[in-house]
PDB file of C-alpha atoms in Angstrom:
ATOM      1  CA  ARG A   1     126.468  99.307  40.802  1.00 82.00           C
ATOM      2  CA  LEU A   2     127.874  98.455  44.015  1.00 85.00           C
ATOM      3  CA  LYS A   3     127.318  94.907  45.568  1.00 87.00           C
ATOM      4  CA  GLY A   4     127.597  93.868  49.692  1.00 88.00           C
ATOM      5  CA  ASP A   5     127.201  91.405  51.776  1.00 89.00           C
ATOM      6  CA  ALA A   6     123.518  91.409  53.110  1.00 88.00           C
ATOM      7  CA  LEU A   7     122.544  92.321  56.072  1.00 85.00           C
ATOM      8  CA  VAL A   8     120.651  90.750  59.226  1.00 89.00           C
ATOM      9  CA  LEU A   9     118.976  92.939  61.929  1.00 83.00           C
ATOM     10  CA  GLU A  10     117.260  91.707  64.539  1.00 85.00           C
ATOM     11  CA  VAL A  11     114.522  93.959  65.668  1.00 83.00           C
ATOM     12  CA  ARG A  12     113.737  93.311  69.042  1.00 81.00           C
ATOM     13  CA  PRO A  13     110.550  95.215  71.151  1.00 83.00           C
ATOM     14  CA  ARG A  14     110.364  97.727  73.654  1.00 84.00           C
ATOM     15  CA  PRO A  15     110.909  95.508  77.375  1.00 84.00           C
ATOM     16  CA  ASP A  16     108.106  95.850  79.174  1.00 82.00           C
ATOM     17  CA  SER A  17     110.449  97.075  81.660  1.00 81.00           C
ATOM     18  CA  ALA A  18     111.434 100.546  79.767  1.00 80.00           C
ATOM     19  CA  LYS A  19     108.893 102.732  81.568  1.00 79.00           C
ATOM     20  CA  GLY A  20     110.191 106.134  80.162  1.00 77.00           C
ATOM     21  CA  GLN A  21     108.019 108.647  78.354  1.00 83.00           C
ATOM     22  CA  TRP A  22     110.288 108.531  75.754  1.00 85.00           C
ATOM     23  CA  TRP A  23     112.030 105.091  74.055  1.00 90.00           C
ATOM     24  CA  LEU A  24     115.856 105.860  73.927  1.00 94.00           C
ATOM     25  CA  PRO A  25     117.920 103.006  72.874  1.00 94.00           C
ATOM     26  CA  ALA A  26     121.241 104.040  73.073  1.00 96.00           C
ATOM     27  CA  ALA A  27     125.029 103.610  74.794  1.00 97.00           C
ATOM     28  CA  GLN A  28     125.124 106.459  76.845  1.00 97.00           C
ATOM     29  CA  VAL A  29     122.886 109.445  77.556  1.00 97.00           C
ATOM     30  CA  THR A  30     123.724 112.862  78.984  1.00 98.00           C
ATOM     31  CA  LEU A  31     122.491 115.828  80.127  1.00 97.00           C
ATOM     32  CA  SER A  32     123.917 119.291  81.340  1.00 97.00           C
ATOM     33  CA  GLU A  33     122.905 122.826  81.637  1.00 96.00           C
ATOM     34  CA  SER A  34     124.564 126.111  81.703  1.00 96.00           C
ATOM     35  CA  TRP A  35     122.892 129.125  82.562  1.00 94.00           C
ATOM     36  CA  PHE A  36     123.977 133.061  81.025  1.00 94.00           C
ATOM     37  CA  PRO A  37     125.191 135.519  83.243  1.00 90.00           C
ATOM     38  CA  PRO A  38     126.528 132.185  84.787  1.00 82.00           C
ATOM     39  CA  ALA A  39     126.948 133.991  88.429  1.00 68.00           C
ATOM     40  CA  GLY A  40     126.323 136.933  90.345  1.00 76.00           C
ATOM     41  CA  GLU A  41     123.068 138.791  91.939  1.00 83.00           C
ATOM     42  CA  ILE A  42     119.971 138.048  89.512  1.00 92.00           C
ATOM     43  CA  ARG A  43     117.243 141.466  89.838  1.00 95.00           C
ATOM     44  CA  VAL A  44     113.473 141.050  89.115  1.00 95.00           C
ATOM     45  CA  GLY A  45     112.753 141.499  85.213  1.00 94.00           C
ATOM     46  CA  GLU A  46     116.352 140.862  84.714  1.00 94.00           C
ATOM     47  CA  PRO A  47     116.557 138.167  81.108  1.00 95.00           C
ATOM     48  CA  LEU A  48     119.090 135.318  81.321  1.00 95.00           C
ATOM     49  CA  THR A  49     119.114 132.067  79.437  1.00 96.00           C
ATOM     50  CA  ARG A  50     119.362 128.535  80.479  1.00 96.00           C
ATOM     51  CA  SER A  51     120.981 125.969  78.706  1.00 97.00           C
ATOM     52  CA  ILE A  52     120.320 122.445  78.529  1.00 97.00           C
ATOM     53  CA  THR A  53     122.286 119.882  76.626  1.00 98.00           C
ATOM     54  CA  LEU A  54     121.337 116.260  75.489  1.00 98.00           C
ATOM     55  CA  SER A  55     123.656 113.831  74.418  1.00 98.00           C
ATOM     56  CA  ALA A  56     123.497 110.504  72.703  1.00 98.00           C
ATOM     57  CA  LYS A  57     125.749 108.070  72.128  1.00 98.00           C
ATOM     58  CA  GLY A  58     123.736 105.590  69.307  1.00 97.00           C
ATOM     59  CA  LEU A  59     120.930 108.070  68.312  1.00 97.00           C
ATOM     60  CA  ALA A  60     120.707 111.211  65.691  1.00 97.00           C
ATOM     61  CA  ALA A  61     120.069 114.716  67.077  1.00 97.00           C
ATOM     62  CA  VAL A  62     116.501 114.262  65.646  1.00 96.00           C
ATOM     63  CA  GLN A  63     115.557 111.381  67.665  1.00 96.00           C
ATOM     64  CA  LEU A  64     115.768 112.783  70.755  1.00 97.00           C
ATOM     65  CA  PRO A  65     113.271 114.052  73.047  1.00 94.00           C
ATOM     66  CA  LYS A  66     111.857 118.005  73.020  1.00 92.00           C
ATOM     67  CA  LEU A  67     111.825 119.326  76.626  1.00 93.00           C
ATOM     68  CA  ASP A  68     109.216 121.993  77.753  1.00 92.00           C
ATOM     69  CA  PRO A  69     109.728 124.474  80.059  1.00 94.00           C
ATOM     70  CA  PRO A  70     107.755 123.934  83.414  1.00 95.00           C
ATOM     71  CA  GLU A  71     105.496 126.556  84.573  1.00 95.00           C
ATOM     72  CA  ILE A  72     106.796 127.823  88.063  1.00 95.00           C
ATOM     73  CA  ASP A  73     105.408 130.361  90.312  1.00 94.00           C
ATOM     74  CA  GLY A  74     107.313 134.003  89.902  1.00 94.00           C
ATOM     75  CA  VAL A  75     109.142 133.156  86.468  1.00 96.00           C
ATOM     76  CA  LYS A  76     108.033 133.811  83.201  1.00 96.00           C
ATOM     77  CA  LEU A  77     109.996 131.184  80.400  1.00 96.00           C
ATOM     78  CA  TYR A  78     110.258 131.598  76.923  1.00 96.00           C
ATOM     79  CA  PRO A  79     111.774 128.564  74.915  1.00 96.00           C
ATOM     80  CA  ASP A  80     113.839 129.491  72.505  1.00 95.00           C
ATOM     81  CA  LYS A  81     114.141 126.566  69.083  1.00 94.00           C
ATOM     82  CA  ALA A  82     116.589 124.161  69.959  1.00 95.00           C
ATOM     83  CA  THR A  83     119.426 123.605  68.097  1.00 97.00           C
ATOM     84  CA  ASP A  84     120.295 119.469  66.776  1.00 98.00           C
ATOM     85  CA  ARG A  85     123.341 118.436  65.344  1.00 98.00           C
ATOM     86  CA  THR A  86     124.428 114.800  65.028  1.00 98.00           C
ATOM     87  CA  ARG A  87     128.317 113.553  64.170  1.00 97.00           C
ATOM     88  CA  PRO A  88     130.550 110.637  64.174  1.00 96.00           C
ATOM     89  CA  VAL A  89     132.455 109.701  66.777  1.00 93.00           C
ATOM     90  CA  GLY A  90     134.457 106.490  67.420  1.00 92.00           C
ATOM     91  CA  GLY A  91     131.964 104.759  64.965  1.00 93.00           C
ATOM     92  CA  TRP A  92     128.845 105.636  67.112  1.00 95.00           C
ATOM     93  CA  VAL A  93     126.646 108.317  65.635  1.00 97.00           C
ATOM     94  CA  LEU A  94     126.317 111.232  68.746  1.00 97.00           C
ATOM     95  CA  GLY A  95     123.162 113.248  68.699  1.00 98.00           C
ATOM     96  CA  GLU A  96     123.133 116.087  70.569  1.00 98.00           C
ATOM     97  CA  ARG A  97     119.667 118.718  71.116  1.00 98.00           C
ATOM     98  CA  VAL A  98     120.810 122.288  72.530  1.00 98.00           C
ATOM     99  CA  ILE A  99     117.606 123.705  74.785  1.00 97.00           C
ATOM    100  CA  LYS A 100     117.383 127.096  75.728  1.00 97.00           C
ATOM    101  CA  TRP A 101     114.739 129.036  77.438  1.00 96.00           C
ATOM    102  CA  ALA A 102     114.619 132.530  78.494  1.00 96.00           C
ATOM    103  CA  VAL A 103     114.002 133.056  82.200  1.00 96.00           C
ATOM    104  CA  VAL A 104     112.022 136.974  83.274  1.00 96.00           C
ATOM    105  CA  PRO A 105     112.004 136.491  86.959  1.00 96.00           C
ATOM    106  CA  GLU A 106     108.691 138.290  87.900  1.00 96.00           C
ATOM    107  CA  LYS A 107     109.024 138.324  91.541  1.00 95.00           C
ATOM    108  CA  ALA A 108     111.799 138.324  94.690  1.00 95.00           C
ATOM    109  CA  GLY A 109     112.773 135.362  96.380  1.00 94.00           C
ATOM    110  CA  PRO A 110     113.970 131.966  96.096  1.00 94.00           C
ATOM    111  CA  VAL A 111     113.021 130.204  92.693  1.00 94.00           C
ATOM    112  CA  THR A 112     113.074 126.420  92.325  1.00 95.00           C
ATOM    113  CA  PHE A 113     113.561 124.542  88.937  1.00 95.00           C
ATOM    114  CA  PRO A 114     112.539 121.062  89.593  1.00 97.00           C
ATOM    115  CA  ALA A 115     114.546 118.308  88.243  1.00 97.00           C
ATOM    116  CA  ILE A 116     114.866 116.853  84.639  1.00 96.00           C
ATOM    117  CA  ASP A 117     114.304 113.104  84.323  1.00 95.00           C
ATOM    118  CA  ILE A 118     115.350 111.166  81.159  1.00 95.00           C
ATOM    119  CA  HIS A 119     115.053 107.383  80.923  1.00 95.00           C
ATOM    120  CA  TRP A 120     116.410 105.627  77.963  1.00 95.00           C
ATOM    121  CA  TRP A 121     117.396 101.955  77.304  1.00 95.00           C
ATOM    122  CA  ASP A 122     121.007 101.110  77.706  1.00 96.00           C
ATOM    123  CA  THR A 123     121.856  99.049  74.880  1.00 94.00           C
ATOM    124  CA  VAL A 124     125.519  98.138  75.967  1.00 94.00           C
ATOM    125  CA  ARG A 125     123.643  96.637  79.733  1.00 95.00           C
ATOM    126  CA  ASP A 126     120.676  95.616  78.288  1.00 92.00           C
ATOM    127  CA  GLN A 127     118.487  98.175  80.961  1.00 94.00           C
ATOM    128  CA  GLU A 128     116.503 101.022  81.766  1.00 94.00           C
ATOM    129  CA  ARG A 129     118.915 104.119  83.190  1.00 96.00           C
ATOM    130  CA  ILE A 130     117.559 107.671  84.394  1.00 95.00           C
ATOM    131  CA  THR A 131     120.409 110.715  83.259  1.00 96.00           C
ATOM    132  CA  ALA A 132     118.473 113.392  85.384  1.00 97.00           C
ATOM    133  CA  LEU A 133     119.973 117.236  86.445  1.00 97.00           C
ATOM    134  CA  ALA A 134     119.300 117.719  90.102  1.00 96.00           C
ATOM    135  CA  ALA A 135     116.760 121.119  90.730  1.00 96.00           C
ATOM    136  CA  HIS A 136     118.356 124.338  90.577  1.00 93.00           C
ATOM    137  CA  THR A 137     117.439 127.231  93.156  1.00 93.00           C
ATOM    138  CA  LEU A 138     117.681 130.835  91.922  1.00 92.00           C
ATOM    139  CA  ASN A 139     117.627 133.348  94.514  1.00 93.00           C
ATOM    140  CA  ILE A 140     115.848 136.408  93.187  1.00 94.00           C
ATOM    141  CA  VAL A 141     116.402 140.024  94.636  1.00 94.00           C
ATOM    142  CA  PRO A 142     114.744 143.314  94.052  1.00 94.00           C
ATOM    143  CA  ALA A 143     114.408 144.943  91.483  1.00 91.00           C
ATOM    144  CA  VAL A 144     116.635 148.398  91.605  1.00 85.00           C
ATOM    145  CA  GLY A 145     114.508 150.626  93.676  1.00 76.00           C
ATOM    146  CA  GLN A 146     112.044 147.648  94.330  1.00 63.00           C
ATOM    147  CA  ASN A 147     111.181 146.349  97.880  1.00 55.00           C
ATOM    148  CA  GLY A 148     114.425 147.362  99.614  1.00 48.00           C
ATOM    149  CA  GLY A 149     116.910 147.215  97.098  1.00 45.00           C
ATOM    150  CA  PRO A 150     119.004 149.713  96.531  1.00 43.00           C
ATOM    151  CA  MET A 151     117.447 153.372  95.679  1.00 39.00           C
ATOM    152  CA  VAL A 152     119.099 155.469  92.597  1.00 41.00           C
ATOM    153  CA  ALA A 153     117.509 158.623  91.813  1.00 38.00           C
ATOM    154  CA  PRO A 154     116.703 158.580  88.007  1.00 43.00           C
ATOM    155  CA  VAL A 155     119.627 161.793  86.409  1.00 41.00           C
ATOM    156  CA  ALA A 156     117.626 164.125  83.787  1.00 44.00           C
ATOM    157  CA  PRO A 157     119.704 165.041  81.288  1.00 49.00           C
ATOM    158  CA  PRO A 158     120.369 168.961  81.562  1.00 48.00           C
ATOM    159  CA  VAL A 159     117.651 170.782  79.613  1.00 49.00           C
ATOM    160  CA  ALA A 160     118.617 173.756  77.692  1.00 48.00           C
ATOM    161  CA  PRO A 161     116.362 176.802  77.998  1.00 49.00           C
ATOM    162  CA  PRO A 162     113.703 177.150  74.889  1.00 51.00           C
ATOM    163  CA  ALA A 163     115.365 178.600  71.400  1.00 50.00           C
ATOM    164  CA  GLN A 164     113.931 182.564  70.810  1.00 49.00           C
ATOM    165  CA  PRO A 165     113.334 183.026  67.537  1.00 51.00           C
ATOM    166  CA  PHE A 166     115.428 184.798  65.322  1.00 45.00           C
ATOM    167  CA  GLN A 167     114.004 188.648  64.836  1.00 49.00           C
ATOM    168  CA  ALA A 168     116.089 191.232  62.910  1.00 47.00           C
ATOM    169  CA  PRO A 169     115.778 194.083  64.337  1.00 49.00           C
ATOM    170  CA  GLN A 170     113.999 196.887  63.143  1.00 49.00           C
ATOM    171  CA  VAL A 171     115.500 200.463  61.213  1.00 46.00           C
ATOM    172  CA  THR A 172     113.426 203.048  60.393  1.00 47.00           C
ATOM    173  CA  ALA A 173     114.415 205.403  57.383  1.00 47.00           C
ATOM    174  CA  PRO A 174     114.386 209.509  58.809  1.00 50.00           C
ATOM    175  CA  GLU A 175     111.528 210.978  56.532  1.00 51.00           C
ATOM    176  CA  SER A 176     114.217 213.126  55.188  1.00 49.00           C
ATOM    177  CA  ALA A 177     115.729 209.786  53.080  1.00 48.00           C
ATOM    178  CA  ALA A 178     114.790 208.626  49.818  1.00 49.00           C
ATOM    179  CA  VAL A 179     114.672 205.686  48.758  1.00 49.00           C
ATOM    180  CA  VAL A 180     116.758 204.568  45.543  1.00 49.00           C
ATOM    181  CA  PRO A 181     115.702 201.454  43.718  1.00 50.00           C
ATOM    182  CA  PRO A 182     118.336 199.153  42.556  1.00 51.00           C
ATOM    183  CA  THR A 183     120.166 199.462  39.105  1.00 54.00           C
ATOM    184  CA  ASP A 184     120.205 197.198  37.012  1.00 53.00           C
ATOM    185  CA  PRO A 185     123.559 195.234  36.393  1.00 53.00           C
ATOM    186  CA  GLU A 186     125.345 195.993  33.158  1.00 53.00           C
ATOM    187  CA  PRO A 187     124.395 193.889  30.394  1.00 51.00           C
ATOM    188  CA  ALA A 188     127.058 191.100  29.261  1.00 51.00           C
ATOM    189  CA  LEU A 189     128.837 191.835  26.339  1.00 50.00           C
ATOM    190  CA  SER A 190     128.502 188.220  24.081  1.00 44.00           C
TER     191      SER A 190
END
């Protein structure tokens, strides 16, 4: 058996000045986002993916909050299962949660995703801090052929004429012709 020196830990309560929805005591907390496809024209009905990465130095991924998708008029959001990863970095534990939402625009026009604020307790400075993602506006254009969008006529594949069933030509024998039955083949020799 291995033995070590005893450790004495001082566990402090959550400070009264901590106002956040979650208790996140960490040395650093960051938020970032990415979109796929990353840029270009976004049309009604064409899905895209918003990925939000929440990282905390000093917390495991399982300690990070789950972010629910906001309700936004004109957009359907479908959350995917979050991906968690915890790893050691420079003597610290680094927890990372990646949240993905499928985004399907339902109408044309500007759509604003609200800002995301994460209140956390800075264990280095012993004070509350806020990490945020700014609000993000997408300009959704009409679907192809809808409300002034470029009209594209559907192209039908060439259609082959219906196949006619095969009919063998009818041959009639003259009345004077005799019908000769086939002969039996020669018996096999054994």
